[in-house]
Amino acid sequence: MDAIKKKMQAMKIEKDNALDRADAAEEKVRQMTDKLERIEEELRDTQKKMMQTENDLDKAQEDLAVANTNLE
């Protein structure tokens, strides 16, 4: 009977440890998901800024071409 109780106690401890590891893994997944969302948002913002900069460059090049034409 003692052997069964010891085995049950060992299994309970093993289960508790497994649950703790699962909880820790779930928390890590939540943290990584949050980090991924922040990075994706930062990427979208950077892409918008890059597009605006490219548009500004195009406009500046057009203005330069017009100015050069007017100088001729």
mmCIF file with all atom_site columns, N, CA and C in Angstrom, residues 12-71:
data_model
loop_
_atom_site.group_PDB
_atom_site.id
_atom_site.type_symbol
_atom_site.label_atom_id
_atom_site.label_alt_id
_atom_site.label_comp_id
_atom_site.label_asym_id
_atom_site.label_entity_id
_atom_site.label_seq_id
_atom_site.pdbx_PDB_ins_code
_atom_site.Cartn_x
_atom_site.Cartn_y
_atom_site.Cartn_z
_atom_site.occupancy
_atom_site.B_iso_or_equiv
_atom_site.pdbx_formal_charge
_atom_site.auth_seq_id
_atom_site.auth_comp_id
_atom_site.auth_asym_id
_atom_site.auth_atom_id
_atom_site.pdbx_PDB_model_num
ATOM 1   N N  . LYS A 1 12 ? 1.827  12.817 -8.827  1.00 0.00 ? 12 LYS A N  1
ATOM 2   C CA . LYS A 1 12 ? 1.230  14.128 -8.576  1.00 0.00 ? 12 LYS A CA 1
ATOM 3   C C  . LYS A 1 12 ? 2.284  15.221 -8.721  1.00 0.00 ? 12 LYS A C  1
ATOM 4   N N  . ILE A 1 13 ? 3.459  14.984 -8.161  1.00 0.00 ? 13 ILE A N  1
ATOM 5   C CA . ILE A 1 13 ? 4.547  15.957 -8.273  1.00 0.00 ? 13 ILE A CA 1
ATOM 6   C C  . ILE A 1 13 ? 4.948  16.130 -9.740  1.00 0.00 ? 13 ILE A C  1
ATOM 7   N N  . GLU A 1 14 ? 5.025  15.019 -10.447 1.00 0.00 ? 14 GLU A N  1
ATOM 8   C CA . GLU A 1 14 ? 5.377  15.066 -11.865 1.00 0.00 ? 14 GLU A CA 1
ATOM 9   C C  . GLU A 1 14 ? 4.331  15.855 -12.658 1.00 0.00 ? 14 GLU A C  1
ATOM 10  N N  . LYS A 1 15 ? 3.055  15.626 -12.328 1.00 0.00 ? 15 LYS A N  1
ATOM 11  C CA . LYS A 1 15 ? 1.971  16.357 -12.991 1.00 0.00 ? 15 LYS A CA 1
ATOM 12  C C  . LYS A 1 15 ? 2.057  17.848 -12.684 1.00 0.00 ? 15 LYS A C  1
ATOM 13  N N  . ASP A 1 16 ? 2.281  18.189 -11.419 1.00 0.00 ? 16 ASP A N  1
ATOM 14  C CA . ASP A 1 16 ? 2.389  19.600 -11.026 1.00 0.00 ? 16 ASP A CA 1
ATOM 15  C C  . ASP A 1 16 ? 3.553  20.280 -11.750 1.00 0.00 ? 16 ASP A C  1
ATOM 16  N N  . ASN A 1 17 ? 4.669  19.581 -11.833 1.00 0.00 ? 17 ASN A N  1
ATOM 17  C CA . ASN A 1 17 ? 5.825  20.127 -12.550 1.00 0.00 ? 17 ASN A CA 1
ATOM 18  C C  . ASN A 1 17 ? 5.515  20.332 -14.033 1.00 0.00 ? 17 ASN A C  1
ATOM 19  N N  . ALA A 1 18 ? 4.808  19.371 -14.614 1.00 0.00 ? 18 ALA A N  1
ATOM 20  C CA . ALA A 1 18 ? 4.438  19.483 -16.027 1.00 0.00 ? 18 ALA A CA 1
ATOM 21  C C  . ALA A 1 18 ? 3.492  20.668 -16.235 1.00 0.00 ? 18 ALA A C  1
ATOM 22  N N  . LEU A 1 19 ? 2.556  20.861 -15.322 1.00 0.00 ? 19 LEU A N  1
ATOM 23  C CA . LEU A 1 19 ? 1.638  21.999 -15.418 1.00 0.00 ? 19 LEU A CA 1
ATOM 24  C C  . LEU A 1 19 ? 2.386  23.322 -15.279 1.00 0.00 ? 19 LEU A C  1
ATOM 25  N N  . ASP A 1 20 ? 3.357  23.358 -14.370 1.00 0.00 ? 20 ASP A N  1
ATOM 26  C CA . ASP A 1 20 ? 4.169  24.568 -14.211 1.00 0.00 ? 20 ASP A CA 1
ATOM 27  C C  . ASP A 1 20 ? 4.945  24.878 -15.492 1.00 0.00 ? 20 ASP A C  1
ATOM 28  N N  . ARG A 1 21 ? 5.514  23.840 -16.098 1.00 0.00 ? 21 ARG A N  1
ATOM 29  C CA . ARG A 1 21 ? 6.252  24.036 -17.351 1.00 0.00 ? 21 ARG A CA 1
ATOM 30  C C  . ARG A 1 21 ? 5.308  24.496 -18.465 1.00 0.00 ? 21 ARG A C  1
ATOM 31  N N  . ALA A 1 22 ? 4.104  23.927 -18.494 1.00 0.00 ? 22 ALA A N  1
ATOM 32  C CA . ALA A 1 22 ? 3.123  24.328 -19.508 1.00 0.00 ? 22 ALA A CA 1
ATOM 33  C C  . ALA A 1 22 ? 2.716  25.786 -19.314 1.00 0.00 ? 22 ALA A C  1
ATOM 34  N N  . ASP A 1 23 ? 2.487  26.183 -18.062 1.00 0.00 ? 23 ASP A N  1
ATOM 35  C CA . ASP A 1 23 ? 2.136  27.582 -17.779 1.00 0.00 ? 23 ASP A CA 1
ATOM 36  C C  . ASP A 1 23 ? 3.261  28.520 -18.208 1.00 0.00 ? 23 ASP A C  1
ATOM 37  N N  . ALA A 1 24 ? 4.482  28.135 -17.906 1.00 0.00 ? 24 ALA A N  1
ATOM 38  C CA . ALA A 1 24 ? 5.633  28.961 -18.284 1.00 0.00 ? 24 ALA A CA 1
ATOM 39  C C  . ALA A 1 24 ? 5.742  29.063 -19.808 1.00 0.00 ? 24 ALA A C  1
ATOM 40  N N  . ALA A 1 25 ? 5.494  27.957 -20.488 1.00 0.00 ? 25 ALA A N  1
ATOM 41  C CA . ALA A 1 25 ? 5.562  27.958 -21.951 1.00 0.00 ? 25 ALA A CA 1
ATOM 42  C C  . ALA A 1 25 ? 4.458  28.837 -22.538 1.00 0.00 ? 25 ALA A C  1
ATOM 43  N N  . GLU A 1 26 ? 3.264  28.767 -21.972 1.00 0.00 ? 26 GLU A N  1
ATOM 44  C CA . GLU A 1 26 ? 2.158  29.600 -22.448 1.00 0.00 ? 26 GLU A CA 1
ATOM 45  C C  . GLU A 1 26 ? 2.466  31.081 -22.236 1.00 0.00 ? 26 GLU A C  1
ATOM 46  N N  . GLU A 1 27 ? 3.061  31.418 -21.113 1.00 0.00 ? 27 GLU A N  1
ATOM 47  C CA . GLU A 1 27 ? 3.435  32.810 -20.851 1.00 0.00 ? 27 GLU A CA 1
ATOM 48  C C  . GLU A 1 27 ? 4.493  33.269 -21.850 1.00 0.00 ? 27 GLU A C  1
ATOM 49  N N  . LYS A 1 28 ? 5.442  32.405 -22.141 1.00 0.00 ? 28 LYS A N  1
ATOM 50  C CA . LYS A 1 28 ? 6.483  32.738 -23.121 1.00 0.00 ? 28 LYS A CA 1
ATOM 51  C C  . LYS A 1 28 ? 5.860  32.967 -24.499 1.00 0.00 ? 28 LYS A C  1
ATOM 52  N N  . VAL A 1 29 ? 4.885  32.139 -24.862 1.00 0.00 ? 29 VAL A N  1
ATOM 53  C CA . VAL A 1 29 ? 4.191  32.310 -26.140 1.00 0.00 ? 29 VAL A CA 1
ATOM 54  C C  . VAL A 1 29 ? 3.466  33.656 -26.167 1.00 0.00 ? 29 VAL A C  1
ATOM 55  N N  . ARG A 1 30 ? 2.793  34.014 -25.072 1.00 0.00 ? 30 ARG A N  1
ATOM 56  C CA . ARG A 1 30 ? 2.101  35.308 -25.003 1.00 0.00 ? 30 ARG A CA 1
ATOM 57  C C  . ARG A 1 30 ? 3.093  36.459 -25.161 1.00 0.00 ? 30 ARG A C  1
ATOM 58  N N  . GLN A 1 31 ? 4.224  36.360 -24.484 1.00 0.00 ? 31 GLN A N  1
ATOM 59  C CA . GLN A 1 31 ? 5.240  37.413 -24.583 1.00 0.00 ? 31 GLN A CA 1
ATOM 60  C C  . GLN A 1 31 ? 5.779  37.531 -26.008 1.00 0.00 ? 31 GLN A C  1
ATOM 61  N N  . MET A 1 32 ? 6.060  36.399 -26.625 1.00 0.00 ? 32 MET A N  1
ATOM 62  C CA . MET A 1 32 ? 6.590  36.413 -27.983 1.00 0.00 ? 32 MET A CA 1
ATOM 63  C C  . MET A 1 32 ? 5.543  36.932 -28.975 1.00 0.00 ? 32 MET A C  1
ATOM 64  N N  . THR A 1 33 ? 4.278  36.598 -28.751 1.00 0.00 ? 33 THR A N  1
ATOM 65  C CA . THR A 1 33 ? 3.204  37.097 -29.613 1.00 0.00 ? 33 THR A CA 1
ATOM 66  C C  . THR A 1 33 ? 3.091  38.609 -29.499 1.00 0.00 ? 33 THR A C  1
ATOM 67  N N  . ASP A 1 34 ? 3.153  39.115 -28.274 1.00 0.00 ? 34 ASP A N  1
ATOM 68  C CA . ASP A 1 34 ? 3.110  40.565 -28.066 1.00 0.00 ? 34 ASP A CA 1
ATOM 69  C C  . ASP A 1 34 ? 4.296  41.243 -28.747 1.00 0.00 ? 34 ASP A C  1
ATOM 70  N N  . LYS A 1 35 ? 5.463  40.657 -28.592 1.00 0.00 ? 35 LYS A N  1
ATOM 71  C CA . LYS A 1 35 ? 6.670  41.225 -29.208 1.00 0.00 ? 35 LYS A CA 1
ATOM 72  C C  . LYS A 1 35 ? 6.541  41.219 -30.730 1.00 0.00 ? 35 LYS A C  1
ATOM 73  N N  . LEU A 1 36 ? 6.022  40.129 -31.275 1.00 0.00 ? 36 LEU A N  1
ATOM 74  C CA . LEU A 1 36 ? 5.834  40.027 -32.721 1.00 0.00 ? 36 LEU A CA 1
ATOM 75  C C  . LEU A 1 36 ? 4.876  41.105 -33.216 1.00 0.00 ? 36 LEU A C  1
ATOM 76  N N  . GLU A 1 37 ? 3.783  41.316 -32.489 1.00 0.00 ? 37 GLU A N  1
ATOM 77  C CA . GLU A 1 37 ? 2.813  42.343 -32.883 1.00 0.00 ? 37 GLU A CA 1
ATOM 78  C C  . GLU A 1 37 ? 3.452  43.730 -32.868 1.00 0.00 ? 37 GLU A C  1
ATOM 79  N N  . ARG A 1 38 ? 4.266  44.016 -31.851 1.00 0.00 ? 38 ARG A N  1
ATOM 80  C CA . ARG A 1 38 ? 4.942  45.318 -31.784 1.00 0.00 ? 38 ARG A CA 1
ATOM 81  C C  . ARG A 1 38 ? 5.912  45.490 -32.954 1.00 0.00 ? 38 ARG A C  1
ATOM 82  N N  . ILE A 1 39 ? 6.646  44.435 -33.263 1.00 0.00 ? 39 ILE A N  1
ATOM 83  C CA . ILE A 1 39 ? 7.618  44.505 -34.359 1.00 0.00 ? 39 ILE A CA 1
ATOM 84  C C  . ILE A 1 39 ? 6.902  44.668 -35.699 1.00 0.00 ? 39 ILE A C  1
ATOM 85  N N  . GLU A 1 40 ? 5.783  43.950 -35.879 1.00 0.00 ? 40 GLU A N  1
ATOM 86  C CA . GLU A 1 40 ? 5.025  44.085 -37.124 1.00 0.00 ? 40 GLU A CA 1
ATOM 87  C C  . GLU A 1 40 ? 4.476  45.503 -37.274 1.00 0.00 ? 40 GLU A C  1
ATOM 88  N N  . GLU A 1 41 ? 4.012  46.087 -36.177 1.00 0.00 ? 41 GLU A N  1
ATOM 89  C CA . GLU A 1 41 ? 3.514  47.461 -36.222 1.00 0.00 ? 41 GLU A CA 1
ATOM 90  C C  . GLU A 1 41 ? 4.652  48.430 -36.567 1.00 0.00 ? 41 GLU A C  1
ATOM 91  N N  . GLU A 1 42 ? 5.800  48.210 -35.961 1.00 0.00 ? 42 GLU A N  1
ATOM 92  C CA . GLU A 1 42 ? 6.963  49.050 -36.254 1.00 0.00 ? 42 GLU A CA 1
ATOM 93  C C  . GLU A 1 42 ? 7.362  48.919 -37.723 1.00 0.00 ? 42 GLU A C  1
ATOM 94  N N  . LEU A 1 43 ? 7.286  47.698 -38.245 1.00 0.00 ? 43 LEU A N  1
ATOM 95  C CA . LEU A 1 43 ? 7.606  47.466 -39.652 1.00 0.00 ? 43 LEU A CA 1
ATOM 96  C C  . LEU A 1 43 ? 6.631  48.213 -40.553 1.00 0.00 ? 43 LEU A C  1
ATOM 97  N N  . ARG A 1 44 ? 5.339  48.144 -40.242 1.00 0.00 ? 44 ARG A N  1
ATOM 98  C CA . ARG A 1 44 ? 4.345  48.870 -41.038 1.00 0.00 ? 44 ARG A CA 1
ATOM 99  C C  . ARG A 1 44 ? 4.620  50.374 -41.015 1.00 0.00 ? 44 ARG A C  1
ATOM 100 N N  . ASP A 1 45 ? 4.930  50.900 -39.838 1.00 0.00 ? 45 ASP A N  1
ATOM 101 C CA . ASP A 1 45 ? 5.236  52.329 -39.721 1.00 0.00 ? 45 ASP A CA 1
ATOM 102 C C  . ASP A 1 45 ? 6.469  52.694 -40.548 1.00 0.00 ? 45 ASP A C  1
ATOM 103 N N  . THR A 1 46 ? 7.485  51.854 -40.484 1.00 0.00 ? 46 THR A N  1
ATOM 104 C CA . THR A 1 46 ? 8.715  52.106 -41.235 1.00 0.00 ? 46 THR A CA 1
ATOM 105 C C  . THR A 1 46 ? 8.448  52.052 -42.739 1.00 0.00 ? 46 THR A C  1
ATOM 106 N N  . GLN A 1 47 ? 7.613  51.103 -43.163 1.00 0.00 ? 47 GLN A N  1
ATOM 107 C CA . GLN A 1 47 ? 7.285  51.006 -44.585 1.00 0.00 ? 47 GLN A CA 1
ATOM 108 C C  . GLN A 1 47 ? 6.525  52.252 -45.052 1.00 0.00 ? 47 GLN A C  1
ATOM 109 N N  . LYS A 1 48 ? 5.609  52.753 -44.210 1.00 0.00 ? 48 LYS A N  1
ATOM 110 C CA . LYS A 1 48 ? 4.879  53.976 -44.557 1.00 0.00 ? 48 LYS A CA 1
ATOM 111 C C  . LYS A 1 48 ? 5.839  55.150 -44.688 1.00 0.00 ? 48 LYS A C  1
ATOM 112 N N  . LYS A 1 49 ? 6.772  55.263 -43.740 1.00 0.00 ? 49 LYS A N  1
ATOM 113 C CA . LYS A 1 49 ? 7.750  56.350 -43.793 1.00 0.00 ? 49 LYS A CA 1
ATOM 114 C C  . LYS A 1 49 ? 8.623  56.232 -45.041 1.00 0.00 ? 49 LYS A C  1
ATOM 115 N N  . MET A 1 50 ? 9.003  55.008 -45.375 1.00 0.00 ? 50 MET A N  1
ATOM 116 C CA . MET A 1 50 ? 9.833  54.789 -46.551 1.00 0.00 ? 50 MET A CA 1
ATOM 117 C C  . MET A 1 50 ? 9.075  55.198 -47.815 1.00 0.00 ? 50 MET A C  1
ATOM 118 N N  . MET A 1 51 ? 7.806  54.827 -47.906 1.00 0.00 ? 51 MET A N  1
ATOM 119 C CA . MET A 1 51 ? 7.009  55.205 -49.071 1.00 0.00 ? 51 MET A CA 1
ATOM 120 C C  . MET A 1 51 ? 6.892  56.726 -49.174 1.00 0.00 ? 51 MET A C  1
ATOM 121 N N  . GLN A 1 52 ? 6.678  57.387 -48.043 1.00 0.00 ? 52 GLN A N  1
ATOM 122 C CA . GLN A 1 52 ? 6.576  58.843 -48.047 1.00 0.00 ? 52 GLN A CA 1
ATOM 123 C C  . GLN A 1 52 ? 7.899  59.472 -48.480 1.00 0.00 ? 52 GLN A C  1
ATOM 124 N N  . THR A 1 53 ? 9.002  58.922 -47.998 1.00 0.00 ? 53 THR A N  1
ATOM 125 C CA . THR A 1 53 ? 10.319 59.431 -48.386 1.00 0.00 ? 53 THR A CA 1
ATOM 126 C C  . THR A 1 53 ? 10.558 59.231 -49.879 1.00 0.00 ? 53 THR A C  1
ATOM 127 N N  . GLU A 1 54 ? 10.149 58.073 -50.397 1.00 0.00 ? 54 GLU A N  1
ATOM 128 C CA . GLU A 1 54 ? 10.292 57.826 -51.835 1.00 0.00 ? 54 GLU A CA 1
ATOM 129 C C  . GLU A 1 54 ? 9.448  58.814 -52.637 1.00 0.00 ? 54 GLU A C  1
ATOM 130 N N  . ASN A 1 55 ? 8.237  59.085 -52.164 1.00 0.00 ? 55 ASN A N  1
ATOM 131 C CA . ASN A 1 55 ? 7.377  60.061 -52.842 1.00 0.00 ? 55 ASN A CA 1
ATOM 132 C C  . ASN A 1 55 ? 8.005  61.454 -52.803 1.00 0.00 ? 55 ASN A C  1
ATOM 133 N N  . ASP A 1 56 ? 8.559  61.811 -51.648 1.00 0.00 ? 56 ASP A N  1
ATOM 134 C CA . ASP A 1 56 ? 9.232  63.107 -51.524 1.00 0.00 ? 56 ASP A CA 1
ATOM 135 C C  . ASP A 1 56 ? 10.425 63.192 -52.477 1.00 0.00 ? 56 ASP A C  1
ATOM 136 N N  . LEU A 1 57 ? 11.165 62.096 -52.584 1.00 0.00 ? 57 LEU A N  1
ATOM 137 C CA . LEU A 1 57 ? 12.312 62.057 -53.497 1.00 0.00 ? 57 LEU A CA 1
ATOM 138 C C  . LEU A 1 57 ? 11.849 62.232 -54.939 1.00 0.00 ? 57 LEU A C  1
ATOM 139 N N  . ASP A 1 58 ? 10.795 61.513 -55.316 1.00 0.00 ? 58 ASP A N  1
ATOM 140 C CA . ASP A 1 58 ? 10.263 61.648 -56.676 1.00 0.00 ? 58 ASP A CA 1
ATOM 141 C C  . ASP A 1 58 ? 9.866  63.094 -56.960 1.00 0.00 ? 58 ASP A C  1
ATOM 142 N N  . LYS A 1 59 ? 9.188  63.715 -56.012 1.00 0.00 ? 59 LYS A N  1
ATOM 143 C CA . LYS A 1 59 ? 8.754  65.112 -56.177 1.00 0.00 ? 59 LYS A CA 1
ATOM 144 C C  . LYS A 1 59 ? 9.966  66.027 -56.308 1.00 0.00 ? 59 LYS A C  1
ATOM 145 N N  . ALA A 1 60 ? 10.972 65.821 -55.476 1.00 0.00 ? 60 ALA A N  1
ATOM 146 C CA . ALA A 1 60 ? 12.175 66.652 -55.535 1.00 0.00 ? 60 ALA A CA 1
ATOM 147 C C  . ALA A 1 60 ? 12.891 66.478 -56.869 1.00 0.00 ? 60 ALA A C  1
ATOM 148 N N  . GLN A 1 61 ? 12.937 65.249 -57.370 1.00 0.00 ? 61 GLN A N  1
ATOM 149 C CA . GLN A 1 61 ? 13.590 65.006 -58.659 1.00 0.00 ? 61 GLN A CA 1
ATOM 150 C C  . GLN A 1 61 ? 12.810 65.671 -59.796 1.00 0.00 ? 61 GLN A C  1
ATOM 151 N N  . GLU A 1 62 ? 11.486 65.626 -59.713 1.00 0.00 ? 62 GLU A N  1
ATOM 152 C CA . GLU A 1 62 ? 10.660 66.301 -60.717 1.00 0.00 ? 62 GLU A CA 1
ATOM 153 C C  . GLU A 1 62 ? 10.889 67.810 -60.663 1.00 0.00 ? 62 GLU A C  1
ATOM 154 N N  . ASP A 1 63 ? 10.913 68.360 -59.452 1.00 0.00 ? 63 ASP A N  1
ATOM 155 C CA . ASP A 1 63 ? 11.155 69.796 -59.300 1.00 0.00 ? 63 ASP A CA 1
ATOM 156 C C  . ASP A 1 63 ? 12.534 70.173 -59.840 1.00 0.00 ? 63 ASP A C  1
ATOM 157 N N  . LEU A 1 64 ? 13.523 69.329 -59.591 1.00 0.00 ? 64 LEU A N  1
ATOM 158 C CA . LEU A 1 64 ? 14.872 69.581 -60.095 1.00 0.00 ? 64 LEU A CA 1
ATOM 159 C C  . LEU A 1 64 ? 14.888 69.559 -61.617 1.00 0.00 ? 64 LEU A C  1
ATOM 160 N N  . ALA A 1 65 ? 14.196 68.597 -62.199 1.00 0.00 ? 65 ALA A N  1
ATOM 161 C CA . ALA A 1 65 ? 14.151 68.511 -63.660 1.00 0.00 ? 65 ALA A CA 1
ATOM 162 C C  . ALA A 1 65 ? 13.494 69.760 -64.244 1.00 0.00 ? 65 ALA A C  1
ATOM 163 N N  . VAL A 1 66 ? 12.413 70.216 -63.615 1.00 0.00 ? 66 VAL A N  1
ATOM 164 C CA . VAL A 1 66 ? 11.740 71.433 -64.081 1.00 0.00 ? 66 VAL A CA 1
ATOM 165 C C  . VAL A 1 66 ? 12.671 72.633 -63.938 1.00 0.00 ? 66 VAL A C  1
ATOM 166 N N  . ALA A 1 67 ? 13.355 72.730 -62.817 1.00 0.00 ? 67 ALA A N  1
ATOM 167 C CA . ALA A 1 67 ? 14.269 73.851 -62.592 1.00 0.00 ? 67 ALA A CA 1
ATOM 168 C C  . ALA A 1 67 ? 15.407 73.835 -63.605 1.00 0.00 ? 67 ALA A C  1
ATOM 169 N N  . ASN A 1 68 ? 15.943 72.655 -63.891 1.00 0.00 ? 68 ASN A N  1
ATOM 170 C CA . ASN A 1 68 ? 17.017 72.547 -64.887 1.00 0.00 ? 68 ASN A CA 1
ATOM 171 C C  . ASN A 1 68 ? 16.513 72.943 -66.272 1.00 0.00 ? 68 ASN A C  1
ATOM 172 N N  . THR A 1 69 ? 15.297 72.537 -66.579 1.00 0.00 ? 69 THR A N  1
ATOM 173 C CA . THR A 1 69 ? 14.707 72.898 -67.869 1.00 0.00 ? 69 THR A CA 1
ATOM 174 C C  . THR A 1 69 ? 14.526 74.407 -67.966 1.00 0.00 ? 69 THR A C  1
ATOM 175 N N  . ASN A 1 70 ? 14.090 75.024 -66.893 1.00 0.00 ? 70 ASN A N  1
ATOM 176 C CA . ASN A 1 70 ? 13.880 76.473 -66.883 1.00 0.00 ? 70 ASN A CA 1
ATOM 177 C C  . ASN A 1 70 ? 15.196 77.236 -66.997 1.00 0.00 ? 70 ASN A C  1
ATOM 178 N N  . LEU A 1 71 ? 16.276 76.650 -66.523 1.00 0.00 ? 71 LEU A N  1
ATOM 179 C CA . LEU A 1 71 ? 17.577 77.307 -66.600 1.00 0.00 ? 71 LEU A CA 1
ATOM 180 C C  . LEU A 1 71 ? 18.146 77.296 -68.014 1.00 0.00 ? 71 LEU A C  1
#
